[in-house]
XYZ file of C-alpha atoms in Angstrom:
692
model
C -121.903 99.348 6.787
C -123.582 102.746 7.474
C -126.398 103.747 4.446
C -126.488 106.400 2.324
C -129.143 107.961 3.961
C -127.179 107.999 7.506
C -124.255 109.489 5.865
C -126.420 112.302 4.188
C -128.302 113.416 7.189
C -125.242 114.091 9.680
C -122.977 117.190 7.744
C -122.251 119.148 10.657
C -119.595 116.388 12.108
C -118.048 116.949 8.830
C -117.739 120.761 9.170
C -116.370 120.260 12.460
C -113.715 118.061 11.291
C -112.937 120.267 8.360
C -113.252 123.729 10.750
C -110.767 121.968 13.200
C -108.641 120.710 10.736
C -107.908 124.217 9.106
C -107.814 126.054 12.069
C -105.112 123.914 13.480
C -103.023 124.222 10.086
C -103.753 128.246 10.006
C -102.947 128.730 13.470
C -99.558 129.863 12.912
C -100.718 132.287 10.079
C -102.803 135.147 12.403
C -100.228 137.548 12.666
C -98.787 137.233 9.465
C -97.859 140.775 8.220
C -99.130 143.165 5.397
C -97.216 141.864 1.945
C -97.021 143.066 -1.267
C -100.406 144.010 -2.939
C -101.686 144.243 0.405
C -100.321 147.453 0.476
C -101.756 149.389 -2.335
C -105.253 147.157 -1.962
C -105.670 147.831 1.972
C -102.735 149.716 4.121
C -102.394 152.446 1.406
C -106.255 152.515 0.004
C -107.534 155.511 1.936
C -111.388 154.742 0.528
C -111.802 151.681 2.729
C -110.240 153.489 5.370
C -113.837 153.818 7.053
C -114.631 155.284 10.713
C -118.220 154.937 10.364
C -120.679 152.578 8.172
C -122.531 155.515 6.677
C -123.740 154.810 3.080
C -121.460 157.464 1.440
C -118.551 155.863 3.712
C -119.587 152.061 2.370
C -120.078 153.222 -1.502
C -116.914 155.112 -1.386
C -115.197 151.734 0.113
C -116.540 149.721 -2.949
C -115.755 151.865 -5.525
C -112.672 152.689 -7.105
C -112.191 155.984 -8.565
C -115.831 155.924 -9.233
C -115.498 152.548 -10.652
C -117.113 149.372 -9.473
C -114.417 147.288 -9.262
C -114.649 143.999 -6.665
C -116.799 146.101 -4.686
C -117.439 142.943 -2.345
C -113.943 142.168 -1.290
C -113.277 145.811 -1.254
C -116.341 145.899 1.575
C -115.063 143.469 3.400
C -111.326 144.763 3.511
C -113.655 147.897 4.424
C -115.444 146.264 7.600
C -112.004 144.704 8.775
C -110.704 148.170 8.819
C -113.462 149.540 10.287
C -113.164 147.126 13.294
C -109.114 146.344 13.411
C -107.389 149.048 11.415
C -104.347 147.955 10.819
C -104.221 144.616 12.724
C -103.623 141.922 10.847
C -105.196 139.056 13.248
C -108.864 140.586 12.499
C -108.585 140.121 8.646
C -106.604 136.403 9.029
C -109.480 135.342 11.018
C -111.621 136.524 7.998
C -109.996 134.632 5.641
C -109.559 131.580 7.614
C -113.283 131.645 8.103
C -113.960 132.006 4.422
C -111.422 128.919 3.976
C -113.571 126.902 6.291
C -117.070 127.991 4.813
C -115.907 127.215 1.384
C -114.465 123.495 2.525
C -117.830 123.185 4.253
C -119.931 124.237 1.049
C -117.456 121.907 -1.138
C -118.300 119.074 0.807
C -122.106 119.642 0.784
C -121.840 120.099 -2.948
C -120.025 116.862 -3.180
C -122.464 114.607 -1.619
C -125.372 116.556 -3.503
C -123.630 115.380 -6.611
C -123.975 111.627 -5.194
C -127.897 112.468 -5.502
C -127.734 113.336 -9.121
C -128.921 110.987 -11.424
C -125.624 110.374 -13.194
C -124.062 109.096 -9.601
C -127.078 108.011 -7.305
C -126.636 104.237 -6.173
C -122.694 103.967 -7.590
C -121.018 104.616 -4.657
C -123.881 103.391 -1.636
C -122.407 103.762 1.747
C -119.182 105.678 0.530
C -120.477 108.949 -0.496
C -119.805 111.054 3.522
C -116.230 109.303 2.923
C -115.653 110.104 -0.240
C -117.020 114.178 0.088
C -115.464 114.248 3.597
C -111.557 113.005 1.829
C -111.794 115.283 -1.423
C -112.678 117.994 0.548
C -110.253 117.962 3.770
C -107.160 116.863 0.529
C -108.638 120.365 -0.897
C -108.648 122.155 2.115
C -104.997 121.071 3.399
C -103.134 121.871 0.134
C -100.329 123.940 0.870
C -100.927 125.698 -2.572
C -104.042 127.150 -1.161
C -102.090 129.447 1.302
C -101.700 132.204 -1.069
C -105.199 132.188 -0.958
C -105.848 132.376 2.432
C -102.477 133.651 4.197
C -102.012 136.221 1.808
C -104.445 139.031 2.869
C -105.374 140.431 -0.673
C -106.420 137.339 -1.970
C -109.526 136.890 -0.071
C -110.943 138.322 -3.434
C -110.106 134.639 -5.191
C -111.624 133.207 -2.008
C -114.361 135.034 -1.440
C -115.073 134.173 -5.181
C -114.831 130.798 -4.893
C -116.937 130.507 -1.667
C -119.980 132.381 -3.693
C -119.200 130.500 -6.519
C -119.255 126.789 -5.027
C -122.080 127.772 -2.825
C -124.144 128.871 -5.767
C -123.451 125.423 -7.171
C -124.937 123.928 -3.893
C -127.996 125.557 -4.791
C -128.627 124.954 -8.140
C -127.641 120.993 -7.723
C -130.505 121.237 -4.463
C -132.969 123.024 -6.727
C -132.409 120.548 -9.531
C -133.067 117.797 -7.170
C -136.010 119.327 -5.494
C -139.454 118.187 -6.694
C -141.232 121.209 -4.772
C -141.955 124.761 -7.222
C -141.392 126.765 -3.999
C -138.235 124.967 -3.054
C -137.294 125.028 -6.356
C -137.583 128.463 -7.016
C -136.046 129.985 -3.784
C -132.572 127.986 -4.545
C -132.817 128.977 -8.096
C -132.879 132.302 -6.659
C -130.610 132.186 -4.240
C -127.874 130.466 -6.686
C -128.435 133.633 -8.949
C -127.506 135.833 -6.005
C -124.624 134.088 -5.249
C -123.533 134.128 -8.896
C -123.894 137.931 -8.367
C -121.787 138.024 -4.771
C -118.925 135.868 -6.367
C -118.480 138.231 -9.547
C -118.534 141.338 -7.421
C -115.757 139.256 -5.416
C -113.648 138.855 -8.497
C -114.225 138.208 -11.943
C -113.442 134.947 -12.660
C -116.950 133.701 -11.010
C -118.393 134.975 -14.349
C -117.808 131.609 -15.618
C -120.114 129.661 -13.549
C -122.955 129.499 -15.730
C -120.575 126.959 -18.285
C -119.633 124.889 -14.881
C -123.312 124.924 -14.410
C -123.668 123.702 -17.695
C -121.024 120.893 -17.553
C -123.120 119.582 -14.283
C -126.124 119.238 -16.657
C -124.259 117.403 -18.992
C -122.056 115.260 -16.774
C -124.228 114.657 -13.718
C -128.072 115.189 -14.802
C -127.262 113.113 -17.977
C -127.832 115.638 -20.296
C -124.912 114.497 -22.057
C -126.949 111.603 -23.406
C -130.066 113.555 -24.920
C -127.881 116.259 -26.457
C -124.941 114.028 -28.031
C -126.946 113.271 -31.172
C -127.811 117.118 -30.979
C -124.959 119.227 -33.193
C -126.696 121.844 -32.096
C -125.605 121.448 -27.993
C -122.376 122.190 -29.777
C -123.621 125.317 -31.211
C -124.894 126.657 -28.435
C -122.414 125.669 -26.226
C -119.874 127.768 -28.119
C -121.833 130.845 -28.185
C -121.932 130.413 -24.692
C -118.657 130.342 -24.032
C -118.010 133.313 -25.969
C -120.711 134.998 -24.399
C -119.493 134.286 -20.790
C -115.696 135.223 -22.172
C -117.199 138.503 -23.336
C -118.631 139.332 -20.375
C -115.427 138.087 -18.525
C -113.605 140.559 -20.231
C -115.726 143.337 -19.981
C -115.374 143.157 -16.204
C -111.782 142.593 -16.567
C -111.461 145.664 -18.673
C -114.398 148.083 -18.853
C -113.928 147.995 -22.622
C -113.561 144.997 -24.418
C -112.050 146.442 -27.474
C -108.990 147.137 -25.585
C -108.239 144.089 -23.801
C -105.319 143.635 -25.989
C -103.658 146.916 -25.112
C -102.158 145.553 -22.024
C -99.675 143.666 -24.119
C -97.744 147.115 -24.615
C -97.107 146.876 -21.532
C -95.873 143.401 -20.757
C -92.407 142.050 -21.512
C -94.621 139.117 -23.757
C -97.045 138.805 -26.512
C -100.196 137.310 -26.872
C -99.166 134.154 -28.508
C -96.164 134.067 -26.116
C -98.258 134.020 -23.400
C -100.642 131.713 -24.447
C -98.085 128.789 -25.506
C -96.256 129.672 -21.847
C -99.610 129.045 -20.254
C -99.672 125.763 -21.410
C -96.719 124.710 -19.331
C -97.679 126.876 -16.258
C -101.020 124.607 -16.821
C -99.335 121.574 -16.153
C -96.801 123.063 -13.263
C -99.940 124.153 -11.120
C -100.992 120.393 -11.558
C -97.886 119.268 -9.971
C -97.595 121.766 -7.505
C -101.632 120.631 -6.371
C -100.658 117.043 -6.015
C -97.050 117.628 -5.265
C -97.160 120.378 -2.982
C -94.346 120.489 -0.673
C -93.376 123.660 0.322
C -90.165 124.366 -1.372
C -92.169 124.172 -4.819
C -94.414 127.191 -3.605
C -93.453 130.980 -3.982
C -94.873 134.052 -5.032
C -93.242 134.309 -8.223
C -92.058 131.210 -10.656
C -89.929 132.201 -13.079
C -91.050 130.589 -16.517
C -89.201 131.160 -19.816
C -91.401 132.490 -22.189
C -92.313 130.012 -25.178
C -92.116 131.184 -28.931
C -94.247 130.105 -31.862
C -91.927 127.521 -32.627
C -93.332 125.126 -29.776
C -89.571 124.070 -29.064
C -88.187 126.795 -27.214
C -88.656 125.765 -24.291
C -88.539 121.927 -25.694
C -91.331 121.666 -22.646
C -93.724 123.713 -24.838
C -94.889 120.894 -27.169
C -95.060 118.162 -24.373
C -97.089 120.487 -22.275
C -99.825 121.444 -24.994
C -99.986 117.548 -25.579
C -100.643 116.905 -22.038
C -103.517 119.202 -21.539
C -105.129 117.939 -24.939
C -104.805 114.603 -23.881
C -106.247 115.301 -20.595
C -109.255 117.039 -22.084
C -109.668 114.157 -24.883
C -109.712 111.890 -22.119
C -112.070 113.550 -19.938
C -114.489 113.656 -22.979
C -113.739 110.342 -24.157
C -114.789 108.942 -20.805
C -117.499 111.306 -19.799
C -120.282 108.602 -19.545
C -118.198 105.984 -17.358
C -115.744 108.077 -15.017
C -117.929 111.161 -14.182
C -116.178 112.663 -11.462
C -112.712 112.583 -13.287
C -114.427 113.870 -16.393
C -115.929 116.696 -14.746
C -112.678 117.408 -12.234
C -110.590 117.848 -15.643
C -113.453 119.986 -17.389
C -113.943 121.783 -14.135
C -110.004 123.044 -13.796
C -109.363 124.079 -17.539
C -112.544 125.697 -17.713
C -111.649 127.757 -14.504
C -108.649 129.068 -15.658
C -110.185 130.256 -18.609
C -109.962 133.955 -17.692
C -106.593 133.984 -15.958
C -104.515 131.591 -18.086
C -105.655 132.230 -21.907
C -105.447 135.767 -23.516
C -106.024 138.054 -21.065
C -102.691 140.385 -20.148
C -102.319 139.675 -16.810
C -99.093 138.718 -14.868
C -97.775 134.859 -15.985
C -98.535 132.966 -12.524
C -99.863 133.058 -9.261
C -100.841 130.239 -7.560
C -103.910 131.632 -5.930
C -105.536 131.117 -9.117
C -105.789 127.562 -8.723
C -108.095 127.699 -5.758
C -111.261 127.628 -7.468
C -110.456 125.113 -10.336
C -109.140 122.973 -8.051
C -112.372 122.122 -6.064
C -113.095 118.897 -7.502
C -110.014 117.905 -8.479
C -109.419 115.548 -5.480
C -112.395 113.610 -5.734
C -111.264 111.116 -8.154
C -108.216 110.581 -5.768
C -110.962 110.108 -2.545
C -113.009 107.733 -5.234
C -109.596 105.805 -5.950
C -108.382 105.422 -2.333
C -111.675 104.056 -1.271
C -111.914 101.488 -3.926
C -107.586 100.141 -3.117
C -109.452 99.969 0.587
C -112.041 97.491 -0.751
C -110.057 95.454 -2.939
C -107.607 95.094 -0.601
C -109.957 94.873 2.906
C -108.678 91.147 2.975
C -105.401 91.346 2.737
C -104.433 93.299 5.850
C -100.551 94.241 4.917
C -101.961 96.073 1.503
C -105.113 97.221 3.566
C -102.961 98.664 6.477
C -100.481 100.508 3.531
C -103.515 101.853 1.796
C -105.131 103.194 5.016
C -101.608 104.413 6.458
C -100.977 106.293 2.638
C -104.542 108.156 3.125
C -103.852 109.346 6.871
C -100.205 110.303 6.148
C -101.115 112.179 2.792
C -103.731 114.050 5.028
C -101.336 114.940 7.314
C -98.388 115.612 4.954
C -100.948 118.581 3.225
C -101.498 119.767 6.667
C -97.987 119.807 7.862
C -96.940 121.742 4.550
C -99.633 124.000 4.922
C -97.962 125.318 8.625
C -94.986 125.019 7.280
C -95.722 127.390 3.925
C -97.253 129.712 6.669
C -94.028 130.338 8.424
C -92.957 132.316 5.005
C -95.489 135.082 5.608
C -94.666 135.699 8.924
C -92.923 138.998 8.308
C -92.224 140.982 5.114
C -88.621 139.930 5.267
C -89.210 136.318 5.238
C -91.742 136.720 2.327
C -89.443 138.347 -0.015
C -86.388 136.353 1.067
C -88.057 133.016 0.431
C -88.782 134.309 -2.866
C -84.879 135.426 -3.513
C -84.291 131.824 -2.390
C -86.624 129.847 -4.808
C -86.841 132.362 -7.734
C -83.712 135.087 -7.588
C -84.233 135.906 -11.230
C -87.044 138.541 -10.633
C -86.194 142.099 -10.346
C -89.460 142.709 -7.970
C -88.367 141.053 -5.415
C -84.914 142.916 -4.729
C -86.961 146.212 -5.040
C -89.404 145.096 -2.800
C -86.756 143.529 -0.244
C -85.053 146.689 -0.127
C -88.396 148.734 0.139
C -90.255 146.782 3.056
C -87.130 145.882 4.865
C -83.800 147.291 4.345
C -85.292 150.879 4.050
C -87.142 150.743 7.320
C -83.951 149.251 8.905
C -81.853 152.115 7.723
C -79.271 150.075 5.960
C -78.873 152.946 3.213
C -75.994 150.869 1.069
C -78.052 147.483 0.925
C -80.910 149.380 -0.140
C -79.305 150.779 -3.024
C -77.884 147.820 -4.006
C -80.684 146.048 -4.129
C -82.502 148.386 -6.180
C -79.955 148.214 -8.600
C -79.893 144.103 -8.689
C -83.619 144.415 -9.490
C -82.785 146.352 -12.631
C -80.617 143.429 -13.405
C -83.314 141.180 -12.673
C -86.218 139.849 -14.908
C -88.852 142.624 -15.133
C -92.831 141.486 -15.270
C -93.903 145.252 -16.940
C -92.577 148.978 -17.052
C -94.068 149.731 -14.138
C -91.558 147.633 -12.142
C -88.881 149.007 -13.916
C -89.640 152.426 -13.179
C -90.817 151.810 -9.595
C -87.115 150.641 -9.241
C -85.284 153.637 -11.262
C -87.783 155.947 -9.287
C -86.510 154.742 -5.953
C -82.764 155.069 -6.847
C -83.710 158.757 -7.917
C -85.331 159.268 -4.543
C -82.524 157.444 -2.388
C -80.091 160.105 -3.979
C -82.235 163.199 -4.123
C -82.938 162.789 -0.011
C -78.773 162.396 0.405
C -78.538 165.820 -1.897
C -76.924 164.053 -4.283
C -78.195 166.217 -6.787
C -76.476 164.992 -10.177
C -77.398 161.179 -9.597
C -80.790 161.848 -8.417
C -81.057 163.687 -11.877
C -79.672 160.845 -13.886
C -82.194 158.601 -12.287
C -85.230 160.640 -12.359
C -84.276 161.029 -16.624
C -84.480 157.294 -16.849
C -87.718 156.809 -14.802
C -89.106 159.361 -17.019
C -88.065 157.423 -20.332
C -89.431 154.587 -19.203
C -92.588 156.099 -18.338
C -92.777 159.916 -18.943
C -96.345 160.130 -17.667
C -94.955 159.308 -14.088
C -96.109 162.392 -12.351
C -94.786 161.841 -9.268
C -91.134 161.148 -11.087
C -91.664 164.253 -12.898
C -92.598 166.402 -9.960
C -89.384 165.232 -7.700
C -87.170 165.838 -10.713
C -88.387 169.653 -10.566
C -87.760 169.694 -6.792
C -84.478 168.290 -7.585
C -83.732 170.763 -10.179
C -85.092 174.002 -7.894
C -82.648 172.640 -5.349
C -79.990 172.618 -7.873
C -80.477 176.283 -8.405
C -81.725 175.430 -12.429
C -84.670 177.244 -11.776
C -85.787 178.005 -15.697
C -85.141 173.998 -16.364
C -87.512 173.151 -13.295
C -90.269 175.383 -14.922
C -89.665 173.323 -17.891
C -90.144 169.523 -16.540
C -92.927 171.163 -14.266
C -95.033 172.404 -16.754
C -96.962 169.496 -17.804
C -98.099 168.790 -14.500
C -99.899 172.245 -14.655
C -102.271 173.158 -17.223
C -104.378 175.790 -15.606
C -104.612 177.522 -11.976
C -107.614 175.291 -10.990
C -105.748 172.069 -11.478
C -105.922 169.845 -8.064
C -102.257 168.940 -8.050
C -101.851 171.322 -5.107
C -97.990 170.197 -5.146
C -97.202 170.800 -8.236
C -98.858 174.288 -7.960
C -96.950 175.212 -5.011
C -93.724 174.463 -6.391
C -94.828 176.615 -9.208
C -95.347 179.112 -6.813
C -91.725 178.753 -5.568
C -90.062 178.707 -8.972
C -92.136 182.032 -9.101
C -90.654 183.471 -5.917
C -87.306 183.031 -6.561
C -87.694 184.659 -10.250
C -88.889 187.618 -8.122
C -92.294 187.492 -9.011
C -94.153 187.711 -5.650
C -97.552 188.466 -6.902
C -97.654 185.603 -9.298
C -96.212 183.599 -7.029
C -99.405 184.161 -4.271
C -101.643 183.014 -7.201
C -99.998 179.383 -7.341
C -99.976 179.080 -3.693
C -103.780 180.225 -3.401
C -104.317 177.535 -6.041
C -102.494 174.948 -4.146
C -104.271 176.036 -0.440
C -107.451 175.508 -2.196
C -107.101 171.939 -2.906
C -104.778 171.287 0.010
C -105.394 173.694 2.874
C -103.766 172.385 5.814
C -100.231 172.240 3.602
C -97.987 173.684 5.862
C -95.265 173.964 3.174
C -97.339 176.601 1.296
C -98.287 178.447 4.042
C -94.665 179.202 4.656
C -94.095 180.049 1.004
C -97.141 182.604 1.441
C -95.460 184.032 4.093
C -91.985 184.589 2.223
C -94.185 185.856 -0.637
C -95.642 188.615 1.873
C -92.202 189.186 2.802
C -90.972 190.043 -0.568
C -94.051 192.526 -1.135
C -93.046 193.892 2.458
C -96.317 193.077 3.885
C -94.887 192.146 7.090
C -98.375 191.492 9.236
C -99.474 189.146 6.409
C -96.297 187.542 6.182
C -96.010 187.000 10.106
C -99.463 185.654 9.783
C -98.703 182.605 7.513
C -95.320 181.679 9.132
C -97.118 181.623 12.390
C -99.579 179.481 11.295
C -96.880 177.243 9.796
C -94.779 177.696 13.205
C -97.919 176.359 15.180
C -97.495 172.789 13.234
C -93.465 173.246 13.336
C -92.187 174.874 16.261
C -88.651 173.300 16.211
C -87.899 174.451 12.769
C -85.153 176.990 12.801
C -85.610 178.293 9.358
C -89.272 179.135 10.587
C -88.073 181.245 13.687
C -85.730 182.788 11.628
C -87.968 184.002 9.007
C -90.480 185.421 12.139
C -87.448 186.869 13.446
C -86.406 188.619 10.642
C -90.190 189.475 9.847
C -90.560 191.355 13.073
C -87.402 193.029 12.572
C -88.412 194.854 9.147
C -91.740 195.567 10.541
C -89.771 197.280 13.506
C -91.623 194.900 16.494
C -88.441 193.887 18.222
C -90.494 192.349 21.248
C -91.906 190.455 18.975
C -88.534 189.535 17.345
C -86.699 189.133 20.929
C -89.854 186.349 21.300
C -88.554 184.259 18.767
C -85.075 184.314 19.036
C -85.413 183.621 23.089
C -87.521 180.669 21.679
C -84.969 179.588 19.082
C -81.970 180.102 21.625
C -83.208 177.848 23.912
C -82.975 174.714 21.573
C -80.914 175.546 18.986
C -77.067 174.570 18.920
C -74.301 176.164 16.720
C -74.563 173.585 14.010
C -78.446 174.160 13.722
C -77.787 177.742 13.469
C -75.373 177.324 10.509
C -77.883 175.069 8.959
C -80.980 177.656 9.329
C -78.655 180.877 7.922
C -77.369 178.530 5.259
C -80.896 177.784 4.172
C -81.617 181.409 3.555
C -78.538 181.813 1.546
C -78.930 178.721 -0.709
C -82.655 179.430 -1.644
C -82.185 183.221 -1.589
C -85.459 184.003 -0.964
C -84.354 186.549 2.019
C -82.336 189.672 0.832
C -78.603 189.829 1.449
C -79.089 193.086 3.736
C -81.809 191.323 5.397
C -79.727 188.663 6.020
C -77.007 190.808 7.363
C -79.497 192.685 9.778
C -80.621 188.929 11.161
C -77.426 188.067 11.464
C -75.867 191.322 13.479
C -79.147 190.507 15.799
C -78.551 187.539 16.726
C -74.578 188.279 17.532
C -76.203 191.320 20.004
C -78.892 188.697 21.792
C -76.332 186.076 21.965
C -73.874 188.619 23.891
C -76.940 189.370 25.963
C -77.133 185.447 26.384
C -73.571 185.720 27.766
C -72.854 183.097 24.983
C -69.562 182.935 22.954
C -69.945 184.929 19.688
C -69.789 183.007 16.699
C -68.506 184.673 13.147
C -69.738 181.736 11.188
C -73.314 182.871 11.390
C -73.242 185.650 9.422
C -73.495 184.587 5.883
C -71.475 187.652 4.915
C -68.770 186.025 6.319
C -68.318 188.762 8.849
């Protein structure tokens, strides 16, 4: 039998095995598309779309609206964007590499635990096998796909990587007998702790985990168990760490519970429901078949009666029993006690009082790090116990091999659901059809792009019938329905759903703006001005779209001078906004300043050369200025590509918007009749809005 020393001296064989295994089982994930929070945090996050590696660019990428928010994770996405832009392969390669490194550091940490005073000599010669098997079962577990294949959850895997690396440095520092080595490793532990917190806030629990390491593996429990002060200071430390976590998560400790106003559950309902969810997590970890894994999981809320649903009380009892058993057996079953207490300790932030969403599988990535060490120890003991009984020995060996293969195959199969966004949300629909969010996302990411209007609308409406996580999601579905109708010029329906949207979320600026746009399109100018008013306080506001729309309203009220003030303010915020340039042209046209009108119309035309409406305005502007040569030039351009239906739509816009005087419209209409005769075209009486 190889000695313990031989096993400890060759970790690289373990690294190669872990790396090979992980790359194989995740090989079908490298082309998996963007999903859900990937869009808001990466694809649509302009701050991380860097094109250089300058300090200002990196600083901007690392912060969020001036606040530090998981800066290291954001920087990693920024570097990915710099090298790969929107190509998902590079992101998946980095995520997989992080998973490989985390697994390797976990393997080394477990091995070093066997060198501590609490474990030294207990598993002589078996340390390598136990550490490797435990790490393989953790790394190959299908539940980890949400932290690895789901790109944005790099935040969770990066935090776990630095967390376990800090633990490794701490244990090696405690085992070292050289002051310089101890100092360097202790400093490295502190640095990795900071990097972990900079990746995701739950890494702030590391000090409590290190305290657990001291108590269990360095026998501090034997020195402290009779000292009541340890419980006092341990409680103070726990409260302090939770305080830090709350600050990191909310930026304002006193508003930590404010988030419940946006959730469909109360503080007590969340805490009680989380007891059932924690038990569910444990069943997923030890029975992780792909059919039990999903982005969304439906859990009816637990109430204070503890029997609604009835599983609440048994779940609480099971958790308390596991913790009690871990504490009671803390001297005999060291790794069991450590694994159980570590699991529940590292769920404190995401599974207790902070008003986050109820359940996500990636939250187990860090807490589950050591859960499979007791399993590996148990399997190794069974192998020894039955080594003289060939049949049982073969069964246990076969079971261990099949367990690893089963986990690996489960991961490979689970990754298939991440291949495309449609498959991703169809998977959610199959497993948890109760949630409204899945229908909303299925409509938005697939049917909308496919152009299946009826299916898109039906899914948005079905989203409103499902379970809602928070008001924001209900608002999002209502808003998208309103947008669906607005883009199809069903103004009455659009108005109905914009009003419903604003009833749920009165401060939703985008909905308010587009509702005002709808009212303008309906011709309800005064009402549009009232709706738009909260978005505009002063001319130096930074809402360029709202400023432009206010200018349009003033233009329709025949107040071009004041409209120009708003248009100019809009252009200061968005100098390249072509729509504003077009309306500035209209304002100068109303003021009979045709030179400036042509200049702005021309600027708009240079970016939009095939829009009939702007060409009609350019023709009319030159006719009013008496420049028939330029009028003919733009007329010829227009007649080269516009058909009769195009003319109808163009003239209809002039009439509907009411921005061009009727007399000018008639003059323009007569001009085109003459030009068509010159082009030997059929005379189109429908072109003339006067009915002639």
